[in-house]
Short mmCIF file of C-alpha atoms in Angstrom, two decimals:
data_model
loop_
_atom_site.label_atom_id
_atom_site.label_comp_id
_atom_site.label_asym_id
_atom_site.label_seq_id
_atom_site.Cartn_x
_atom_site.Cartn_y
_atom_site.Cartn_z
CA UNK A 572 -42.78 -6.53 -18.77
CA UNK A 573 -44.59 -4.03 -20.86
CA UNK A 574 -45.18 -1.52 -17.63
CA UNK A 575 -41.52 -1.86 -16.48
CA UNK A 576 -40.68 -0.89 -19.84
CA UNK A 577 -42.82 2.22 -19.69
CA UNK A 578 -41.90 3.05 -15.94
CA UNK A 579 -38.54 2.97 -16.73
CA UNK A 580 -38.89 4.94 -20.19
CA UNK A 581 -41.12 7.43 -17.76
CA UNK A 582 -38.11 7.69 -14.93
CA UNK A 583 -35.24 8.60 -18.05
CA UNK A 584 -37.31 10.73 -18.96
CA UNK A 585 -37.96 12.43 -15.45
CA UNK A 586 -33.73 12.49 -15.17
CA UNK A 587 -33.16 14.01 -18.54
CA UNK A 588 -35.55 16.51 -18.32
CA UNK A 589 -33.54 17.88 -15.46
CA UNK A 590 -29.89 17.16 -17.08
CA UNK A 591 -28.32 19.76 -14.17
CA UNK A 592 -29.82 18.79 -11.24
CA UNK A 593 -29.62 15.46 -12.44
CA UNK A 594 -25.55 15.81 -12.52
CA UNK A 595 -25.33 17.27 -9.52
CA UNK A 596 -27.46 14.91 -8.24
CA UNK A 597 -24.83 11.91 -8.93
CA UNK A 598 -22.22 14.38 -8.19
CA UNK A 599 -21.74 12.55 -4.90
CA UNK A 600 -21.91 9.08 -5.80
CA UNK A 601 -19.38 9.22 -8.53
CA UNK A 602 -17.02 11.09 -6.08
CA UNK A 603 -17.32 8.23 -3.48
CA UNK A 604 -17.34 5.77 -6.36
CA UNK A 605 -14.17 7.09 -7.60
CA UNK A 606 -12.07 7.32 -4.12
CA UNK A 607 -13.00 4.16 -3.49
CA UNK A 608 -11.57 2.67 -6.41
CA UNK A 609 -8.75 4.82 -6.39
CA UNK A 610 -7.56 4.08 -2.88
CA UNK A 611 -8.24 0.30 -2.94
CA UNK A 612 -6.09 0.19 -6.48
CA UNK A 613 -3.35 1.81 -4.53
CA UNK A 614 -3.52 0.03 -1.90
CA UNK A 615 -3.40 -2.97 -3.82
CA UNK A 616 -0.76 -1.54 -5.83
CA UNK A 617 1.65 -0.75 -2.77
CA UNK A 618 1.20 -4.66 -1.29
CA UNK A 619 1.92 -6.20 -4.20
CA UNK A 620 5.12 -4.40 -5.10
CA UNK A 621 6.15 -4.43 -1.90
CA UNK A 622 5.36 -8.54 -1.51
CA UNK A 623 7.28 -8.90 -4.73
CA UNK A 624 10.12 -7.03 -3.42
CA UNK A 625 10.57 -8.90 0.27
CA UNK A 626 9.90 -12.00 -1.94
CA UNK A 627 12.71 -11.36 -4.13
CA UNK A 628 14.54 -11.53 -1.03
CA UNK A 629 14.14 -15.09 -0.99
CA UNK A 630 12.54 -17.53 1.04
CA UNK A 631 15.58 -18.59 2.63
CA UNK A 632 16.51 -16.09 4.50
CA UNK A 633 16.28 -15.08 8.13
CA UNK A 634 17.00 -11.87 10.18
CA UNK A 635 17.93 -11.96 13.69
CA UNK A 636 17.34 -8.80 15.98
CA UNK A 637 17.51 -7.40 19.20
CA UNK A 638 15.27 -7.08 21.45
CA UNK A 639 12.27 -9.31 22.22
CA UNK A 640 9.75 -10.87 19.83
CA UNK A 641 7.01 -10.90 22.29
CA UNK A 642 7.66 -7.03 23.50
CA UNK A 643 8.96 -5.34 20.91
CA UNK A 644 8.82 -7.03 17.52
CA UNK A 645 9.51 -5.55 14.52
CA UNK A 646 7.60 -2.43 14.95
CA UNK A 647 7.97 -1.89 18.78
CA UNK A 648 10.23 0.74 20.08
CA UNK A 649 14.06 1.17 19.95
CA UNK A 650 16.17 -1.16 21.96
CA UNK A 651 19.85 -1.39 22.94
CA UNK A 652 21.51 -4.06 20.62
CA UNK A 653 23.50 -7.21 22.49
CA UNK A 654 24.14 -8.60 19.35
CA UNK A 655 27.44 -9.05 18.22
CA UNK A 656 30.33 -9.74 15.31
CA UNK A 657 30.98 -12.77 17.93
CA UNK A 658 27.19 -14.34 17.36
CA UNK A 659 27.45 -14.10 13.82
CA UNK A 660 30.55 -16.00 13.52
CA UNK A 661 28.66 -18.41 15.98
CA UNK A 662 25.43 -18.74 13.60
CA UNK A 663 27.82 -19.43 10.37
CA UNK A 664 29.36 -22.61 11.99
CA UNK A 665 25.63 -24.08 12.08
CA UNK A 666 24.80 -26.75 9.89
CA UNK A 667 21.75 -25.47 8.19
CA UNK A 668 23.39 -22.04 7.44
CA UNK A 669 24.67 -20.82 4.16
CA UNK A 670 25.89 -17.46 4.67
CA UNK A 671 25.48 -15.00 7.76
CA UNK A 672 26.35 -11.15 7.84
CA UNK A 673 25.94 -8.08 10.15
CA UNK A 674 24.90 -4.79 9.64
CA UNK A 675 25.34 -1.94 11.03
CA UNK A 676 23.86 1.13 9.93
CA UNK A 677 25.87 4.49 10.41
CA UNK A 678 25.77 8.17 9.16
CA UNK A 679 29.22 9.12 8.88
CA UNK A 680 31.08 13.06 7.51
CA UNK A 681 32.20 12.20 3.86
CA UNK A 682 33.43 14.94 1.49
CA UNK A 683 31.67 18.20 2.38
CA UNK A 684 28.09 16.43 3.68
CA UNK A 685 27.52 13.04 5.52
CA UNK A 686 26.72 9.60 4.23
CA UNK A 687 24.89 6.51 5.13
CA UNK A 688 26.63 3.44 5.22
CA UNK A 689 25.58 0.25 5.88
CA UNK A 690 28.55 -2.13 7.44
CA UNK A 691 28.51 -5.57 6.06
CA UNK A 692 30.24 -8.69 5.78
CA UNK A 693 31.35 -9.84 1.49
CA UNK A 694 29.06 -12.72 2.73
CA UNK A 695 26.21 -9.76 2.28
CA UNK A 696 25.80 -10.20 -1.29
CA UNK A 697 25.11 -13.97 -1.17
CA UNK A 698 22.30 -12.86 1.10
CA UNK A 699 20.63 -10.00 -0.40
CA UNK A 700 20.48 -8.68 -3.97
CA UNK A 701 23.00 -6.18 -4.83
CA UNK A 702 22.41 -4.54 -8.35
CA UNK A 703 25.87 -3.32 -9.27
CA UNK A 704 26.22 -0.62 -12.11
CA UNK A 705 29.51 -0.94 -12.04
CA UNK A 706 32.62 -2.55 -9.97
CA UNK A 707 32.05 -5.44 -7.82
CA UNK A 708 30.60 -5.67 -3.93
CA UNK A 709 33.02 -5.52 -0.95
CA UNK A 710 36.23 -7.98 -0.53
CA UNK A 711 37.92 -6.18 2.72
CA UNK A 712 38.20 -3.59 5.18
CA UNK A 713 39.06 -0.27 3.21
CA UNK A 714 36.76 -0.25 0.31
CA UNK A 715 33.45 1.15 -0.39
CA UNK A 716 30.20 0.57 -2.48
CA UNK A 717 28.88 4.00 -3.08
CA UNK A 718 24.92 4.40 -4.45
CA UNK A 719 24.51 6.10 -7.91
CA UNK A 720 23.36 9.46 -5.97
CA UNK A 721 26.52 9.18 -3.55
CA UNK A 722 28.93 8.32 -6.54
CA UNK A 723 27.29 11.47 -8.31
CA UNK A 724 27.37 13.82 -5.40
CA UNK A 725 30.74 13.08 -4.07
CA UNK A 726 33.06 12.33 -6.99
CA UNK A 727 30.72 13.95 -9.74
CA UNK A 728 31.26 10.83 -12.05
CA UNK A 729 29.41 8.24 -13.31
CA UNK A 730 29.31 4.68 -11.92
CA UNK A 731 32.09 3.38 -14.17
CA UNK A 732 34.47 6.30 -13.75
CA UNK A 733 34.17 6.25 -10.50
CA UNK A 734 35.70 3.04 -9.52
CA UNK A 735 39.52 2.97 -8.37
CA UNK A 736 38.65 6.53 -6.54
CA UNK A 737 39.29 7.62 -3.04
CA UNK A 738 36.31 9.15 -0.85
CA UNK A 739 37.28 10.86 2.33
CA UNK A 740 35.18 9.21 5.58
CA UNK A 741 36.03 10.96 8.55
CA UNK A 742 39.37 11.32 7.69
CA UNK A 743 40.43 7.64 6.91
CA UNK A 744 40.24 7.42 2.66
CA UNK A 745 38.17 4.65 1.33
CA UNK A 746 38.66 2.83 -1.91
CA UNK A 747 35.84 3.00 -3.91
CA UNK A 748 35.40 -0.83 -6.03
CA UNK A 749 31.74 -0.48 -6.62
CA UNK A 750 28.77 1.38 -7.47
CA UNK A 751 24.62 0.50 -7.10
CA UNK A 752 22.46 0.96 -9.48
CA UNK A 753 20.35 3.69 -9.38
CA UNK A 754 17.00 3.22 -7.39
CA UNK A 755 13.95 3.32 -9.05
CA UNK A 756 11.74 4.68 -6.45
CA UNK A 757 9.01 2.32 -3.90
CA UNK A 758 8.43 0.77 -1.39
CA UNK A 759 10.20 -1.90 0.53
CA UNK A 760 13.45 -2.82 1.72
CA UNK A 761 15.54 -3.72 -1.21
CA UNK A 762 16.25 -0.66 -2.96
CA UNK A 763 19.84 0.26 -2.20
CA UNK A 764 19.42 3.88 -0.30
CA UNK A 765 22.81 3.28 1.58
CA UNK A 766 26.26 2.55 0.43
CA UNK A 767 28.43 -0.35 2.32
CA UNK A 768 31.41 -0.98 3.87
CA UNK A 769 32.93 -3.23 5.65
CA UNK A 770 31.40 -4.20 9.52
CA UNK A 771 34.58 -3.55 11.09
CA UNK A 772 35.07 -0.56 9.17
CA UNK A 773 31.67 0.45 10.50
CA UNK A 774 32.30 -0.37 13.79
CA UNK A 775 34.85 1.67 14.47
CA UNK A 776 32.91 4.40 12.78
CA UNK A 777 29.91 4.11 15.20
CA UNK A 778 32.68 3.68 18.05
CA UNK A 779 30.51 0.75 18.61
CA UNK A 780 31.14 -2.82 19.24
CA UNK A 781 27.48 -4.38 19.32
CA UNK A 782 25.79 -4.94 15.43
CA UNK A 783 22.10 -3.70 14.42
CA UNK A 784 21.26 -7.06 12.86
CA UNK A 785 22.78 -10.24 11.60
CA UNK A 786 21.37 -11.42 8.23
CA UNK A 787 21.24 -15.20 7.57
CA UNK A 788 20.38 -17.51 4.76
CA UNK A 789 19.60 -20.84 5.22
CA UNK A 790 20.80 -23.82 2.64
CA UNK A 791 17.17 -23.87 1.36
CA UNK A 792 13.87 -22.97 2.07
CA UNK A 793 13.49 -26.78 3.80
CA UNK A 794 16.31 -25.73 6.14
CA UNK A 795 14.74 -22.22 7.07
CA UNK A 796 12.63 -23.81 10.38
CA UNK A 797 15.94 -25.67 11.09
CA UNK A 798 18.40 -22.66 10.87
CA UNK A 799 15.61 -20.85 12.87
CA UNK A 800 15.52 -23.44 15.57
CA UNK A 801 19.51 -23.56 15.62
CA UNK A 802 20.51 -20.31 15.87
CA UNK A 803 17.94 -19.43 19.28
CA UNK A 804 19.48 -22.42 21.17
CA UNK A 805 23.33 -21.08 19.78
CA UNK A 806 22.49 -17.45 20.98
CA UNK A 807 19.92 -17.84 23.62
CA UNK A 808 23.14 -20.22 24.79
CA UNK A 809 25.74 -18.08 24.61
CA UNK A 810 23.92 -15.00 25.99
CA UNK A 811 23.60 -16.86 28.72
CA UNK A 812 20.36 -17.81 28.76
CA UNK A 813 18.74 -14.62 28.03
CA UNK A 814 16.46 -14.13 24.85
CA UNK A 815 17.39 -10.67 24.22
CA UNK A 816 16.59 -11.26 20.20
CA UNK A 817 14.26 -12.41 18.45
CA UNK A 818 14.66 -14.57 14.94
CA UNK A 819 12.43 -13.52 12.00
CA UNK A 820 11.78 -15.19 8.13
CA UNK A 821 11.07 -13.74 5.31
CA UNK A 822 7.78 -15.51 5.74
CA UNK A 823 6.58 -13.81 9.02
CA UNK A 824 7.67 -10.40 7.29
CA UNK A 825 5.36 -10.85 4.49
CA UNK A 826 2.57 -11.70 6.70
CA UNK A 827 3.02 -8.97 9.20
CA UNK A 828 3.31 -6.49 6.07
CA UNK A 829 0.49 -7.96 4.66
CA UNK A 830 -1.92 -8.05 7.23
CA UNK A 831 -1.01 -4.22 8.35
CA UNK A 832 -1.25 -3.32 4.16
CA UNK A 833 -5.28 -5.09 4.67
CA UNK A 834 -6.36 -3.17 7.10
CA UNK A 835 -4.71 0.09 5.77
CA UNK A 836 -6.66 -0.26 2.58
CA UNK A 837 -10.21 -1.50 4.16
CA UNK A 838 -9.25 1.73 6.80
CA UNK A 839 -9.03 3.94 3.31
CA UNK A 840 -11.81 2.45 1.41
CA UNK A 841 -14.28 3.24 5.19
CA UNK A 842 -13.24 6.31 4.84
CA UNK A 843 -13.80 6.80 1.22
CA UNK A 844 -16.83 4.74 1.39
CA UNK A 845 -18.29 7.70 3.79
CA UNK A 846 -18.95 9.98 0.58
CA UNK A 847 -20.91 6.87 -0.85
CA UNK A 848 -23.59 7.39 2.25
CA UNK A 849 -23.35 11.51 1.67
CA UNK A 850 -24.31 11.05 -1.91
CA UNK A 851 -27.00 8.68 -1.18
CA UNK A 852 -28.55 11.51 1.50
CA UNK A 853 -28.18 13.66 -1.63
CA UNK A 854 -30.20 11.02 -3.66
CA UNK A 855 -33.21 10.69 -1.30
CA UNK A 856 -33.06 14.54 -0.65
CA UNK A 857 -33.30 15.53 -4.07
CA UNK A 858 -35.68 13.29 -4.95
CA UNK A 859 -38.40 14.06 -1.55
CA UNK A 860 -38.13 17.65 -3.04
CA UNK A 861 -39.01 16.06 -7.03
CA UNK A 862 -41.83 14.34 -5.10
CA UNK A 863 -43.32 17.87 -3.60
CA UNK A 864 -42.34 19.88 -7.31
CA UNK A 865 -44.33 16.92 -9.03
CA UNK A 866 -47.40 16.63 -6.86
CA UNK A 867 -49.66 17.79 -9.54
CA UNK A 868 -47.61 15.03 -12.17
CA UNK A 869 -48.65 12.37 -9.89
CA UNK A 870 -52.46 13.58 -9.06
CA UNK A 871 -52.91 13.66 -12.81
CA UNK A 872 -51.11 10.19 -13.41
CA UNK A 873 -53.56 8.79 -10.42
CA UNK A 874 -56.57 10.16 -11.99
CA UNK A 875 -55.95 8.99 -15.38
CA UNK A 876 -55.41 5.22 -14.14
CA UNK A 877 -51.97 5.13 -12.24
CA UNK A 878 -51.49 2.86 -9.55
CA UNK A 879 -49.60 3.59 -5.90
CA UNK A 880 -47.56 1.11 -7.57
CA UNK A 881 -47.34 2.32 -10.67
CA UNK A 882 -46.21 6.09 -9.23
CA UNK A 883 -43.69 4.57 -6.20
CA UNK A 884 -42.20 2.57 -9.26
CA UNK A 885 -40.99 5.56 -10.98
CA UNK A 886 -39.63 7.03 -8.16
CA UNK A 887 -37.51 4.41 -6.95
CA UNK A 888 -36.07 3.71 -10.27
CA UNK A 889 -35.50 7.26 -10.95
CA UNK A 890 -33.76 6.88 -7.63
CA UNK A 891 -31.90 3.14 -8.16
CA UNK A 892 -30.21 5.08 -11.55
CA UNK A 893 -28.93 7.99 -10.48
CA UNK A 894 -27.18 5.87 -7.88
CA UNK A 895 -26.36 3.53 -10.79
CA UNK A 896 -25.24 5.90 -13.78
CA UNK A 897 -23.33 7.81 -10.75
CA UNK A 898 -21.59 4.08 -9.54
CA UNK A 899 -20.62 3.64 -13.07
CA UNK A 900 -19.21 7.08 -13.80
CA UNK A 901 -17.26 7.24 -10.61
CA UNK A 902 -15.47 3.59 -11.38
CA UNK A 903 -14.58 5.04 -15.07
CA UNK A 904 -13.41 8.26 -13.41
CA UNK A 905 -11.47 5.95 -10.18
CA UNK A 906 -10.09 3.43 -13.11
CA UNK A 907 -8.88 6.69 -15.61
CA UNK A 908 -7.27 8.61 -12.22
CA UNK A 909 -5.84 4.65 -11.11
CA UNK A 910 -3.78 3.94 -14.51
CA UNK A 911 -2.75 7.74 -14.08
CA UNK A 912 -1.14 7.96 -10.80
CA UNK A 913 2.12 5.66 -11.84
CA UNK A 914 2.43 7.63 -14.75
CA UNK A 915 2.74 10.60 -12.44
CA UNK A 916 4.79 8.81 -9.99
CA UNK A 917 6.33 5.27 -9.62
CA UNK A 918 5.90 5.60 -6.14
CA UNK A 919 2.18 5.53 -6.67
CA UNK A 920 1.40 2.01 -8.29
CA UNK A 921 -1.96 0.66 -8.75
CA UNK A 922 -3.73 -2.32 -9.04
CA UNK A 923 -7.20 -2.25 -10.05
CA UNK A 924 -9.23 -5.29 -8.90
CA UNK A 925 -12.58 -6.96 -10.55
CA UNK A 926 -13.85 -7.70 -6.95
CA UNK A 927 -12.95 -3.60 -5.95
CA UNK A 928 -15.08 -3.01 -8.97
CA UNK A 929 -17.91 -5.35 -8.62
CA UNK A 930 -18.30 -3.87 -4.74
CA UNK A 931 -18.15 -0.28 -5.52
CA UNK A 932 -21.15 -1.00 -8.28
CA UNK A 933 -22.97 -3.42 -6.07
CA UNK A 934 -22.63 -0.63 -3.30
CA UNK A 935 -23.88 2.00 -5.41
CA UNK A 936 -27.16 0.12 -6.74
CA UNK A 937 -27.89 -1.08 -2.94
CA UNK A 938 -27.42 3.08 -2.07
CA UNK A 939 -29.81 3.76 -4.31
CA UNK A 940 -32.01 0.97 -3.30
CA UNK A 941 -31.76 2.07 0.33
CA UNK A 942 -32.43 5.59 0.09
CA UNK A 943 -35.04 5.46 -3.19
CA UNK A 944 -37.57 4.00 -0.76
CA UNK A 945 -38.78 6.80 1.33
CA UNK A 946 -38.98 9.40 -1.81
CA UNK A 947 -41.01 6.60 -3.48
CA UNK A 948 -43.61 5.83 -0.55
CA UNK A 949 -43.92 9.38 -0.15
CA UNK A 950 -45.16 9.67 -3.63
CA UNK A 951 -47.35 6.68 -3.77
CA UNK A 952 -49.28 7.81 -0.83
CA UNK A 953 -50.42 11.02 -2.35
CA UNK A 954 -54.22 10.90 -3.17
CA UNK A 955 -55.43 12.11 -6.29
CA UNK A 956 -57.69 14.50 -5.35
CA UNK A 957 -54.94 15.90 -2.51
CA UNK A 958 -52.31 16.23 -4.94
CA UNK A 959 -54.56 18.23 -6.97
CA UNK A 960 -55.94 20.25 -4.94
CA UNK A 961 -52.71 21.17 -3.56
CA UNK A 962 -51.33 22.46 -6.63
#
């Protein structure tokens, strides 16, 4: 206990006599350290606000879309729609469905720019979460539910004074009855970016007569595999037994997300990790050239007494806490840049994990480990008499 006492007082003393090199020494591993934590806390960060958000969604709820599940998916490539206002009315007469409305997305001329609209069914609002600041959500063909931006950019009033106002859509006017609150910035689907009206109103916008999507909720989250089950025999039936859509929950959605949001982050943190394995390179080179500078140190050490042991001791301590004191700087400098990024942006949250930590540490101390060894045998196997005559 005594002589790892006095080998380790021997290797801080080694490091502080050389308080530069020593720095830039650990310069590596506390950048690696540090991106690390910073991109796994984001990444972290980003999955769980966006899990909260499709959870707020509800667990009840089901989207139906075109194309097919096994080809296209929700991430496959763009496919014609054959979904109609007709299949939605067909989905709402099923027993385990509470409320069912299309959507149809369109950009549209409004005042003197263009606007995106969203065309949905006053059944919308019993499906998804509609923060109003003002008004109330659609009742009929003819009105509107503008976005805080839209309200501000078009009619240059606030939410409340805006309501009761006309806006001009290609042409036709539009009563505005509502406005959204303003987003706060994210990720995920559930801050309002687009203002609604009504599908047929959109439909004869897009000059279209097939929907984007048709939004469903369930009774409850016991009916969801029910409603699910229902609605593909009603529309595979009635499409004549083509499955040209494909039925998705909530549930799937949050696993797809979450599984892509994994290997994002463990795709980041690789990355990151590769300045871990340059600063380690950095460790073992600096130290092989402290084992050459300090040849005459370790003849003298081995002529007084010193063991191989004794000598390759030093060494790879010196070598396990520079990887160490740099692990722990870079987490404190990863945490400190981590609780600063949603300060700079709310699009930027973090989440800052104990196991994130505990790795990048662990990873540091086995760096140092790893690439102490050769800069330590190196030193033991110098012979007195060699390393004194050399100097």
């Amino acid at each position: 206990m005594y002589k790892m006492l006095q080998t380790t007082k021997l290797a801080l003393k080694a490091l502080l006599g050389s308080p530069l090199r020593t720095a830039l020494t650990m310069l590596g591993m506390v950048i690696g350290v540090a991106a690390v934590i910073v991109l796994t806390s984001l990444g972290n960060g980003v999955q769980e606000r966006v899990t909260g958000q499709i959870g707020n969604l509800g667990t009840d709820t089901v989207q139906i879309n075109p194309g097919s599940e096994a080809n296209d998916g929700p991430f496959g490539s763009a496919v014609t729609s054959t979904l109609t206002v007709g299949d939605a009315r067909r989905v709402a007469a099923l027993p385990s469905v509470a409320a069912v409305s299309p959507s149809v997305s369109v950009v549209a001329r409004a005042g003197g720019g263009s606007l995106s609209l969203s065309g949905v069914d006053p059944a919308y609002a019993r499906i998804r979460t509609v923060d109003l600041a003002a008004g109330r959500f659609l009742a009929r063909p003819g009105e509107l539910v503008l976005t805080a931006d839209a309200a501000r950019d078009l009619l240059t009033a606030a939410p409340s004074a805006s309501i009761g106002k006309a806006v001009d859509i290609k042409g036709a006017p539009y009563a505005v009855v509502g406005v959204t609150k303003a987003a706060e910035g994210g990720f995920g689907p559930p801050i309002p970016s687009t203002s609604y009206i009504s599908t047929a109103d959109a439909l004869a916008l897009a000059d279209v007569s097939t929907v984007g999507q048709i939004l469903v909720r369930a009774r409850d989250s016991e009916s969801v595999d029910a409603a699910v089950s229902e609605i593909r025999t009603a529309l595979t039936a009635s499409h004549g037994g083509t499955t040209d859509f494909y039925v998705e929950t909530q549930a799937e959605l949050l696993s797809t997300f979450t599984l892509i949001s994994d290997l994002l982050t463990y795709l980041l943190a690789g990355i990151a990790a590769i300045s871990l394995l340059v600063g380690g390179i950095g460790i073992m080179n600096i130290m092989l050239v402290s084992v050459t500078e300090r040849t005459r140190e370790i003849g003298v050490r081995k002529a007084l007494g010193a063991t191989s042991w004794d000598v390759l001791s030093q060494f790879f301590l010196e070598a396990v806490l520079l990887a160490l004191i740099g692990g722990l700087a870079g987490i404190g400098l990863g945490a400190g840049v981590a609780a600063l990024l949603p300060r700079i942006s709310s699009n930027l949250p973090t989440d800052i994990t104990s196991t994130a930590v505990g790795l990048a540490f662990g990873v540091s101390a086995l760096i140092g480990v790893v690439f102490g060894v050769l800069p330590a045998v190196r030193s033991a196997r110098l012979q007195p008499v060699e390393a004194l005559r050399r100097e």
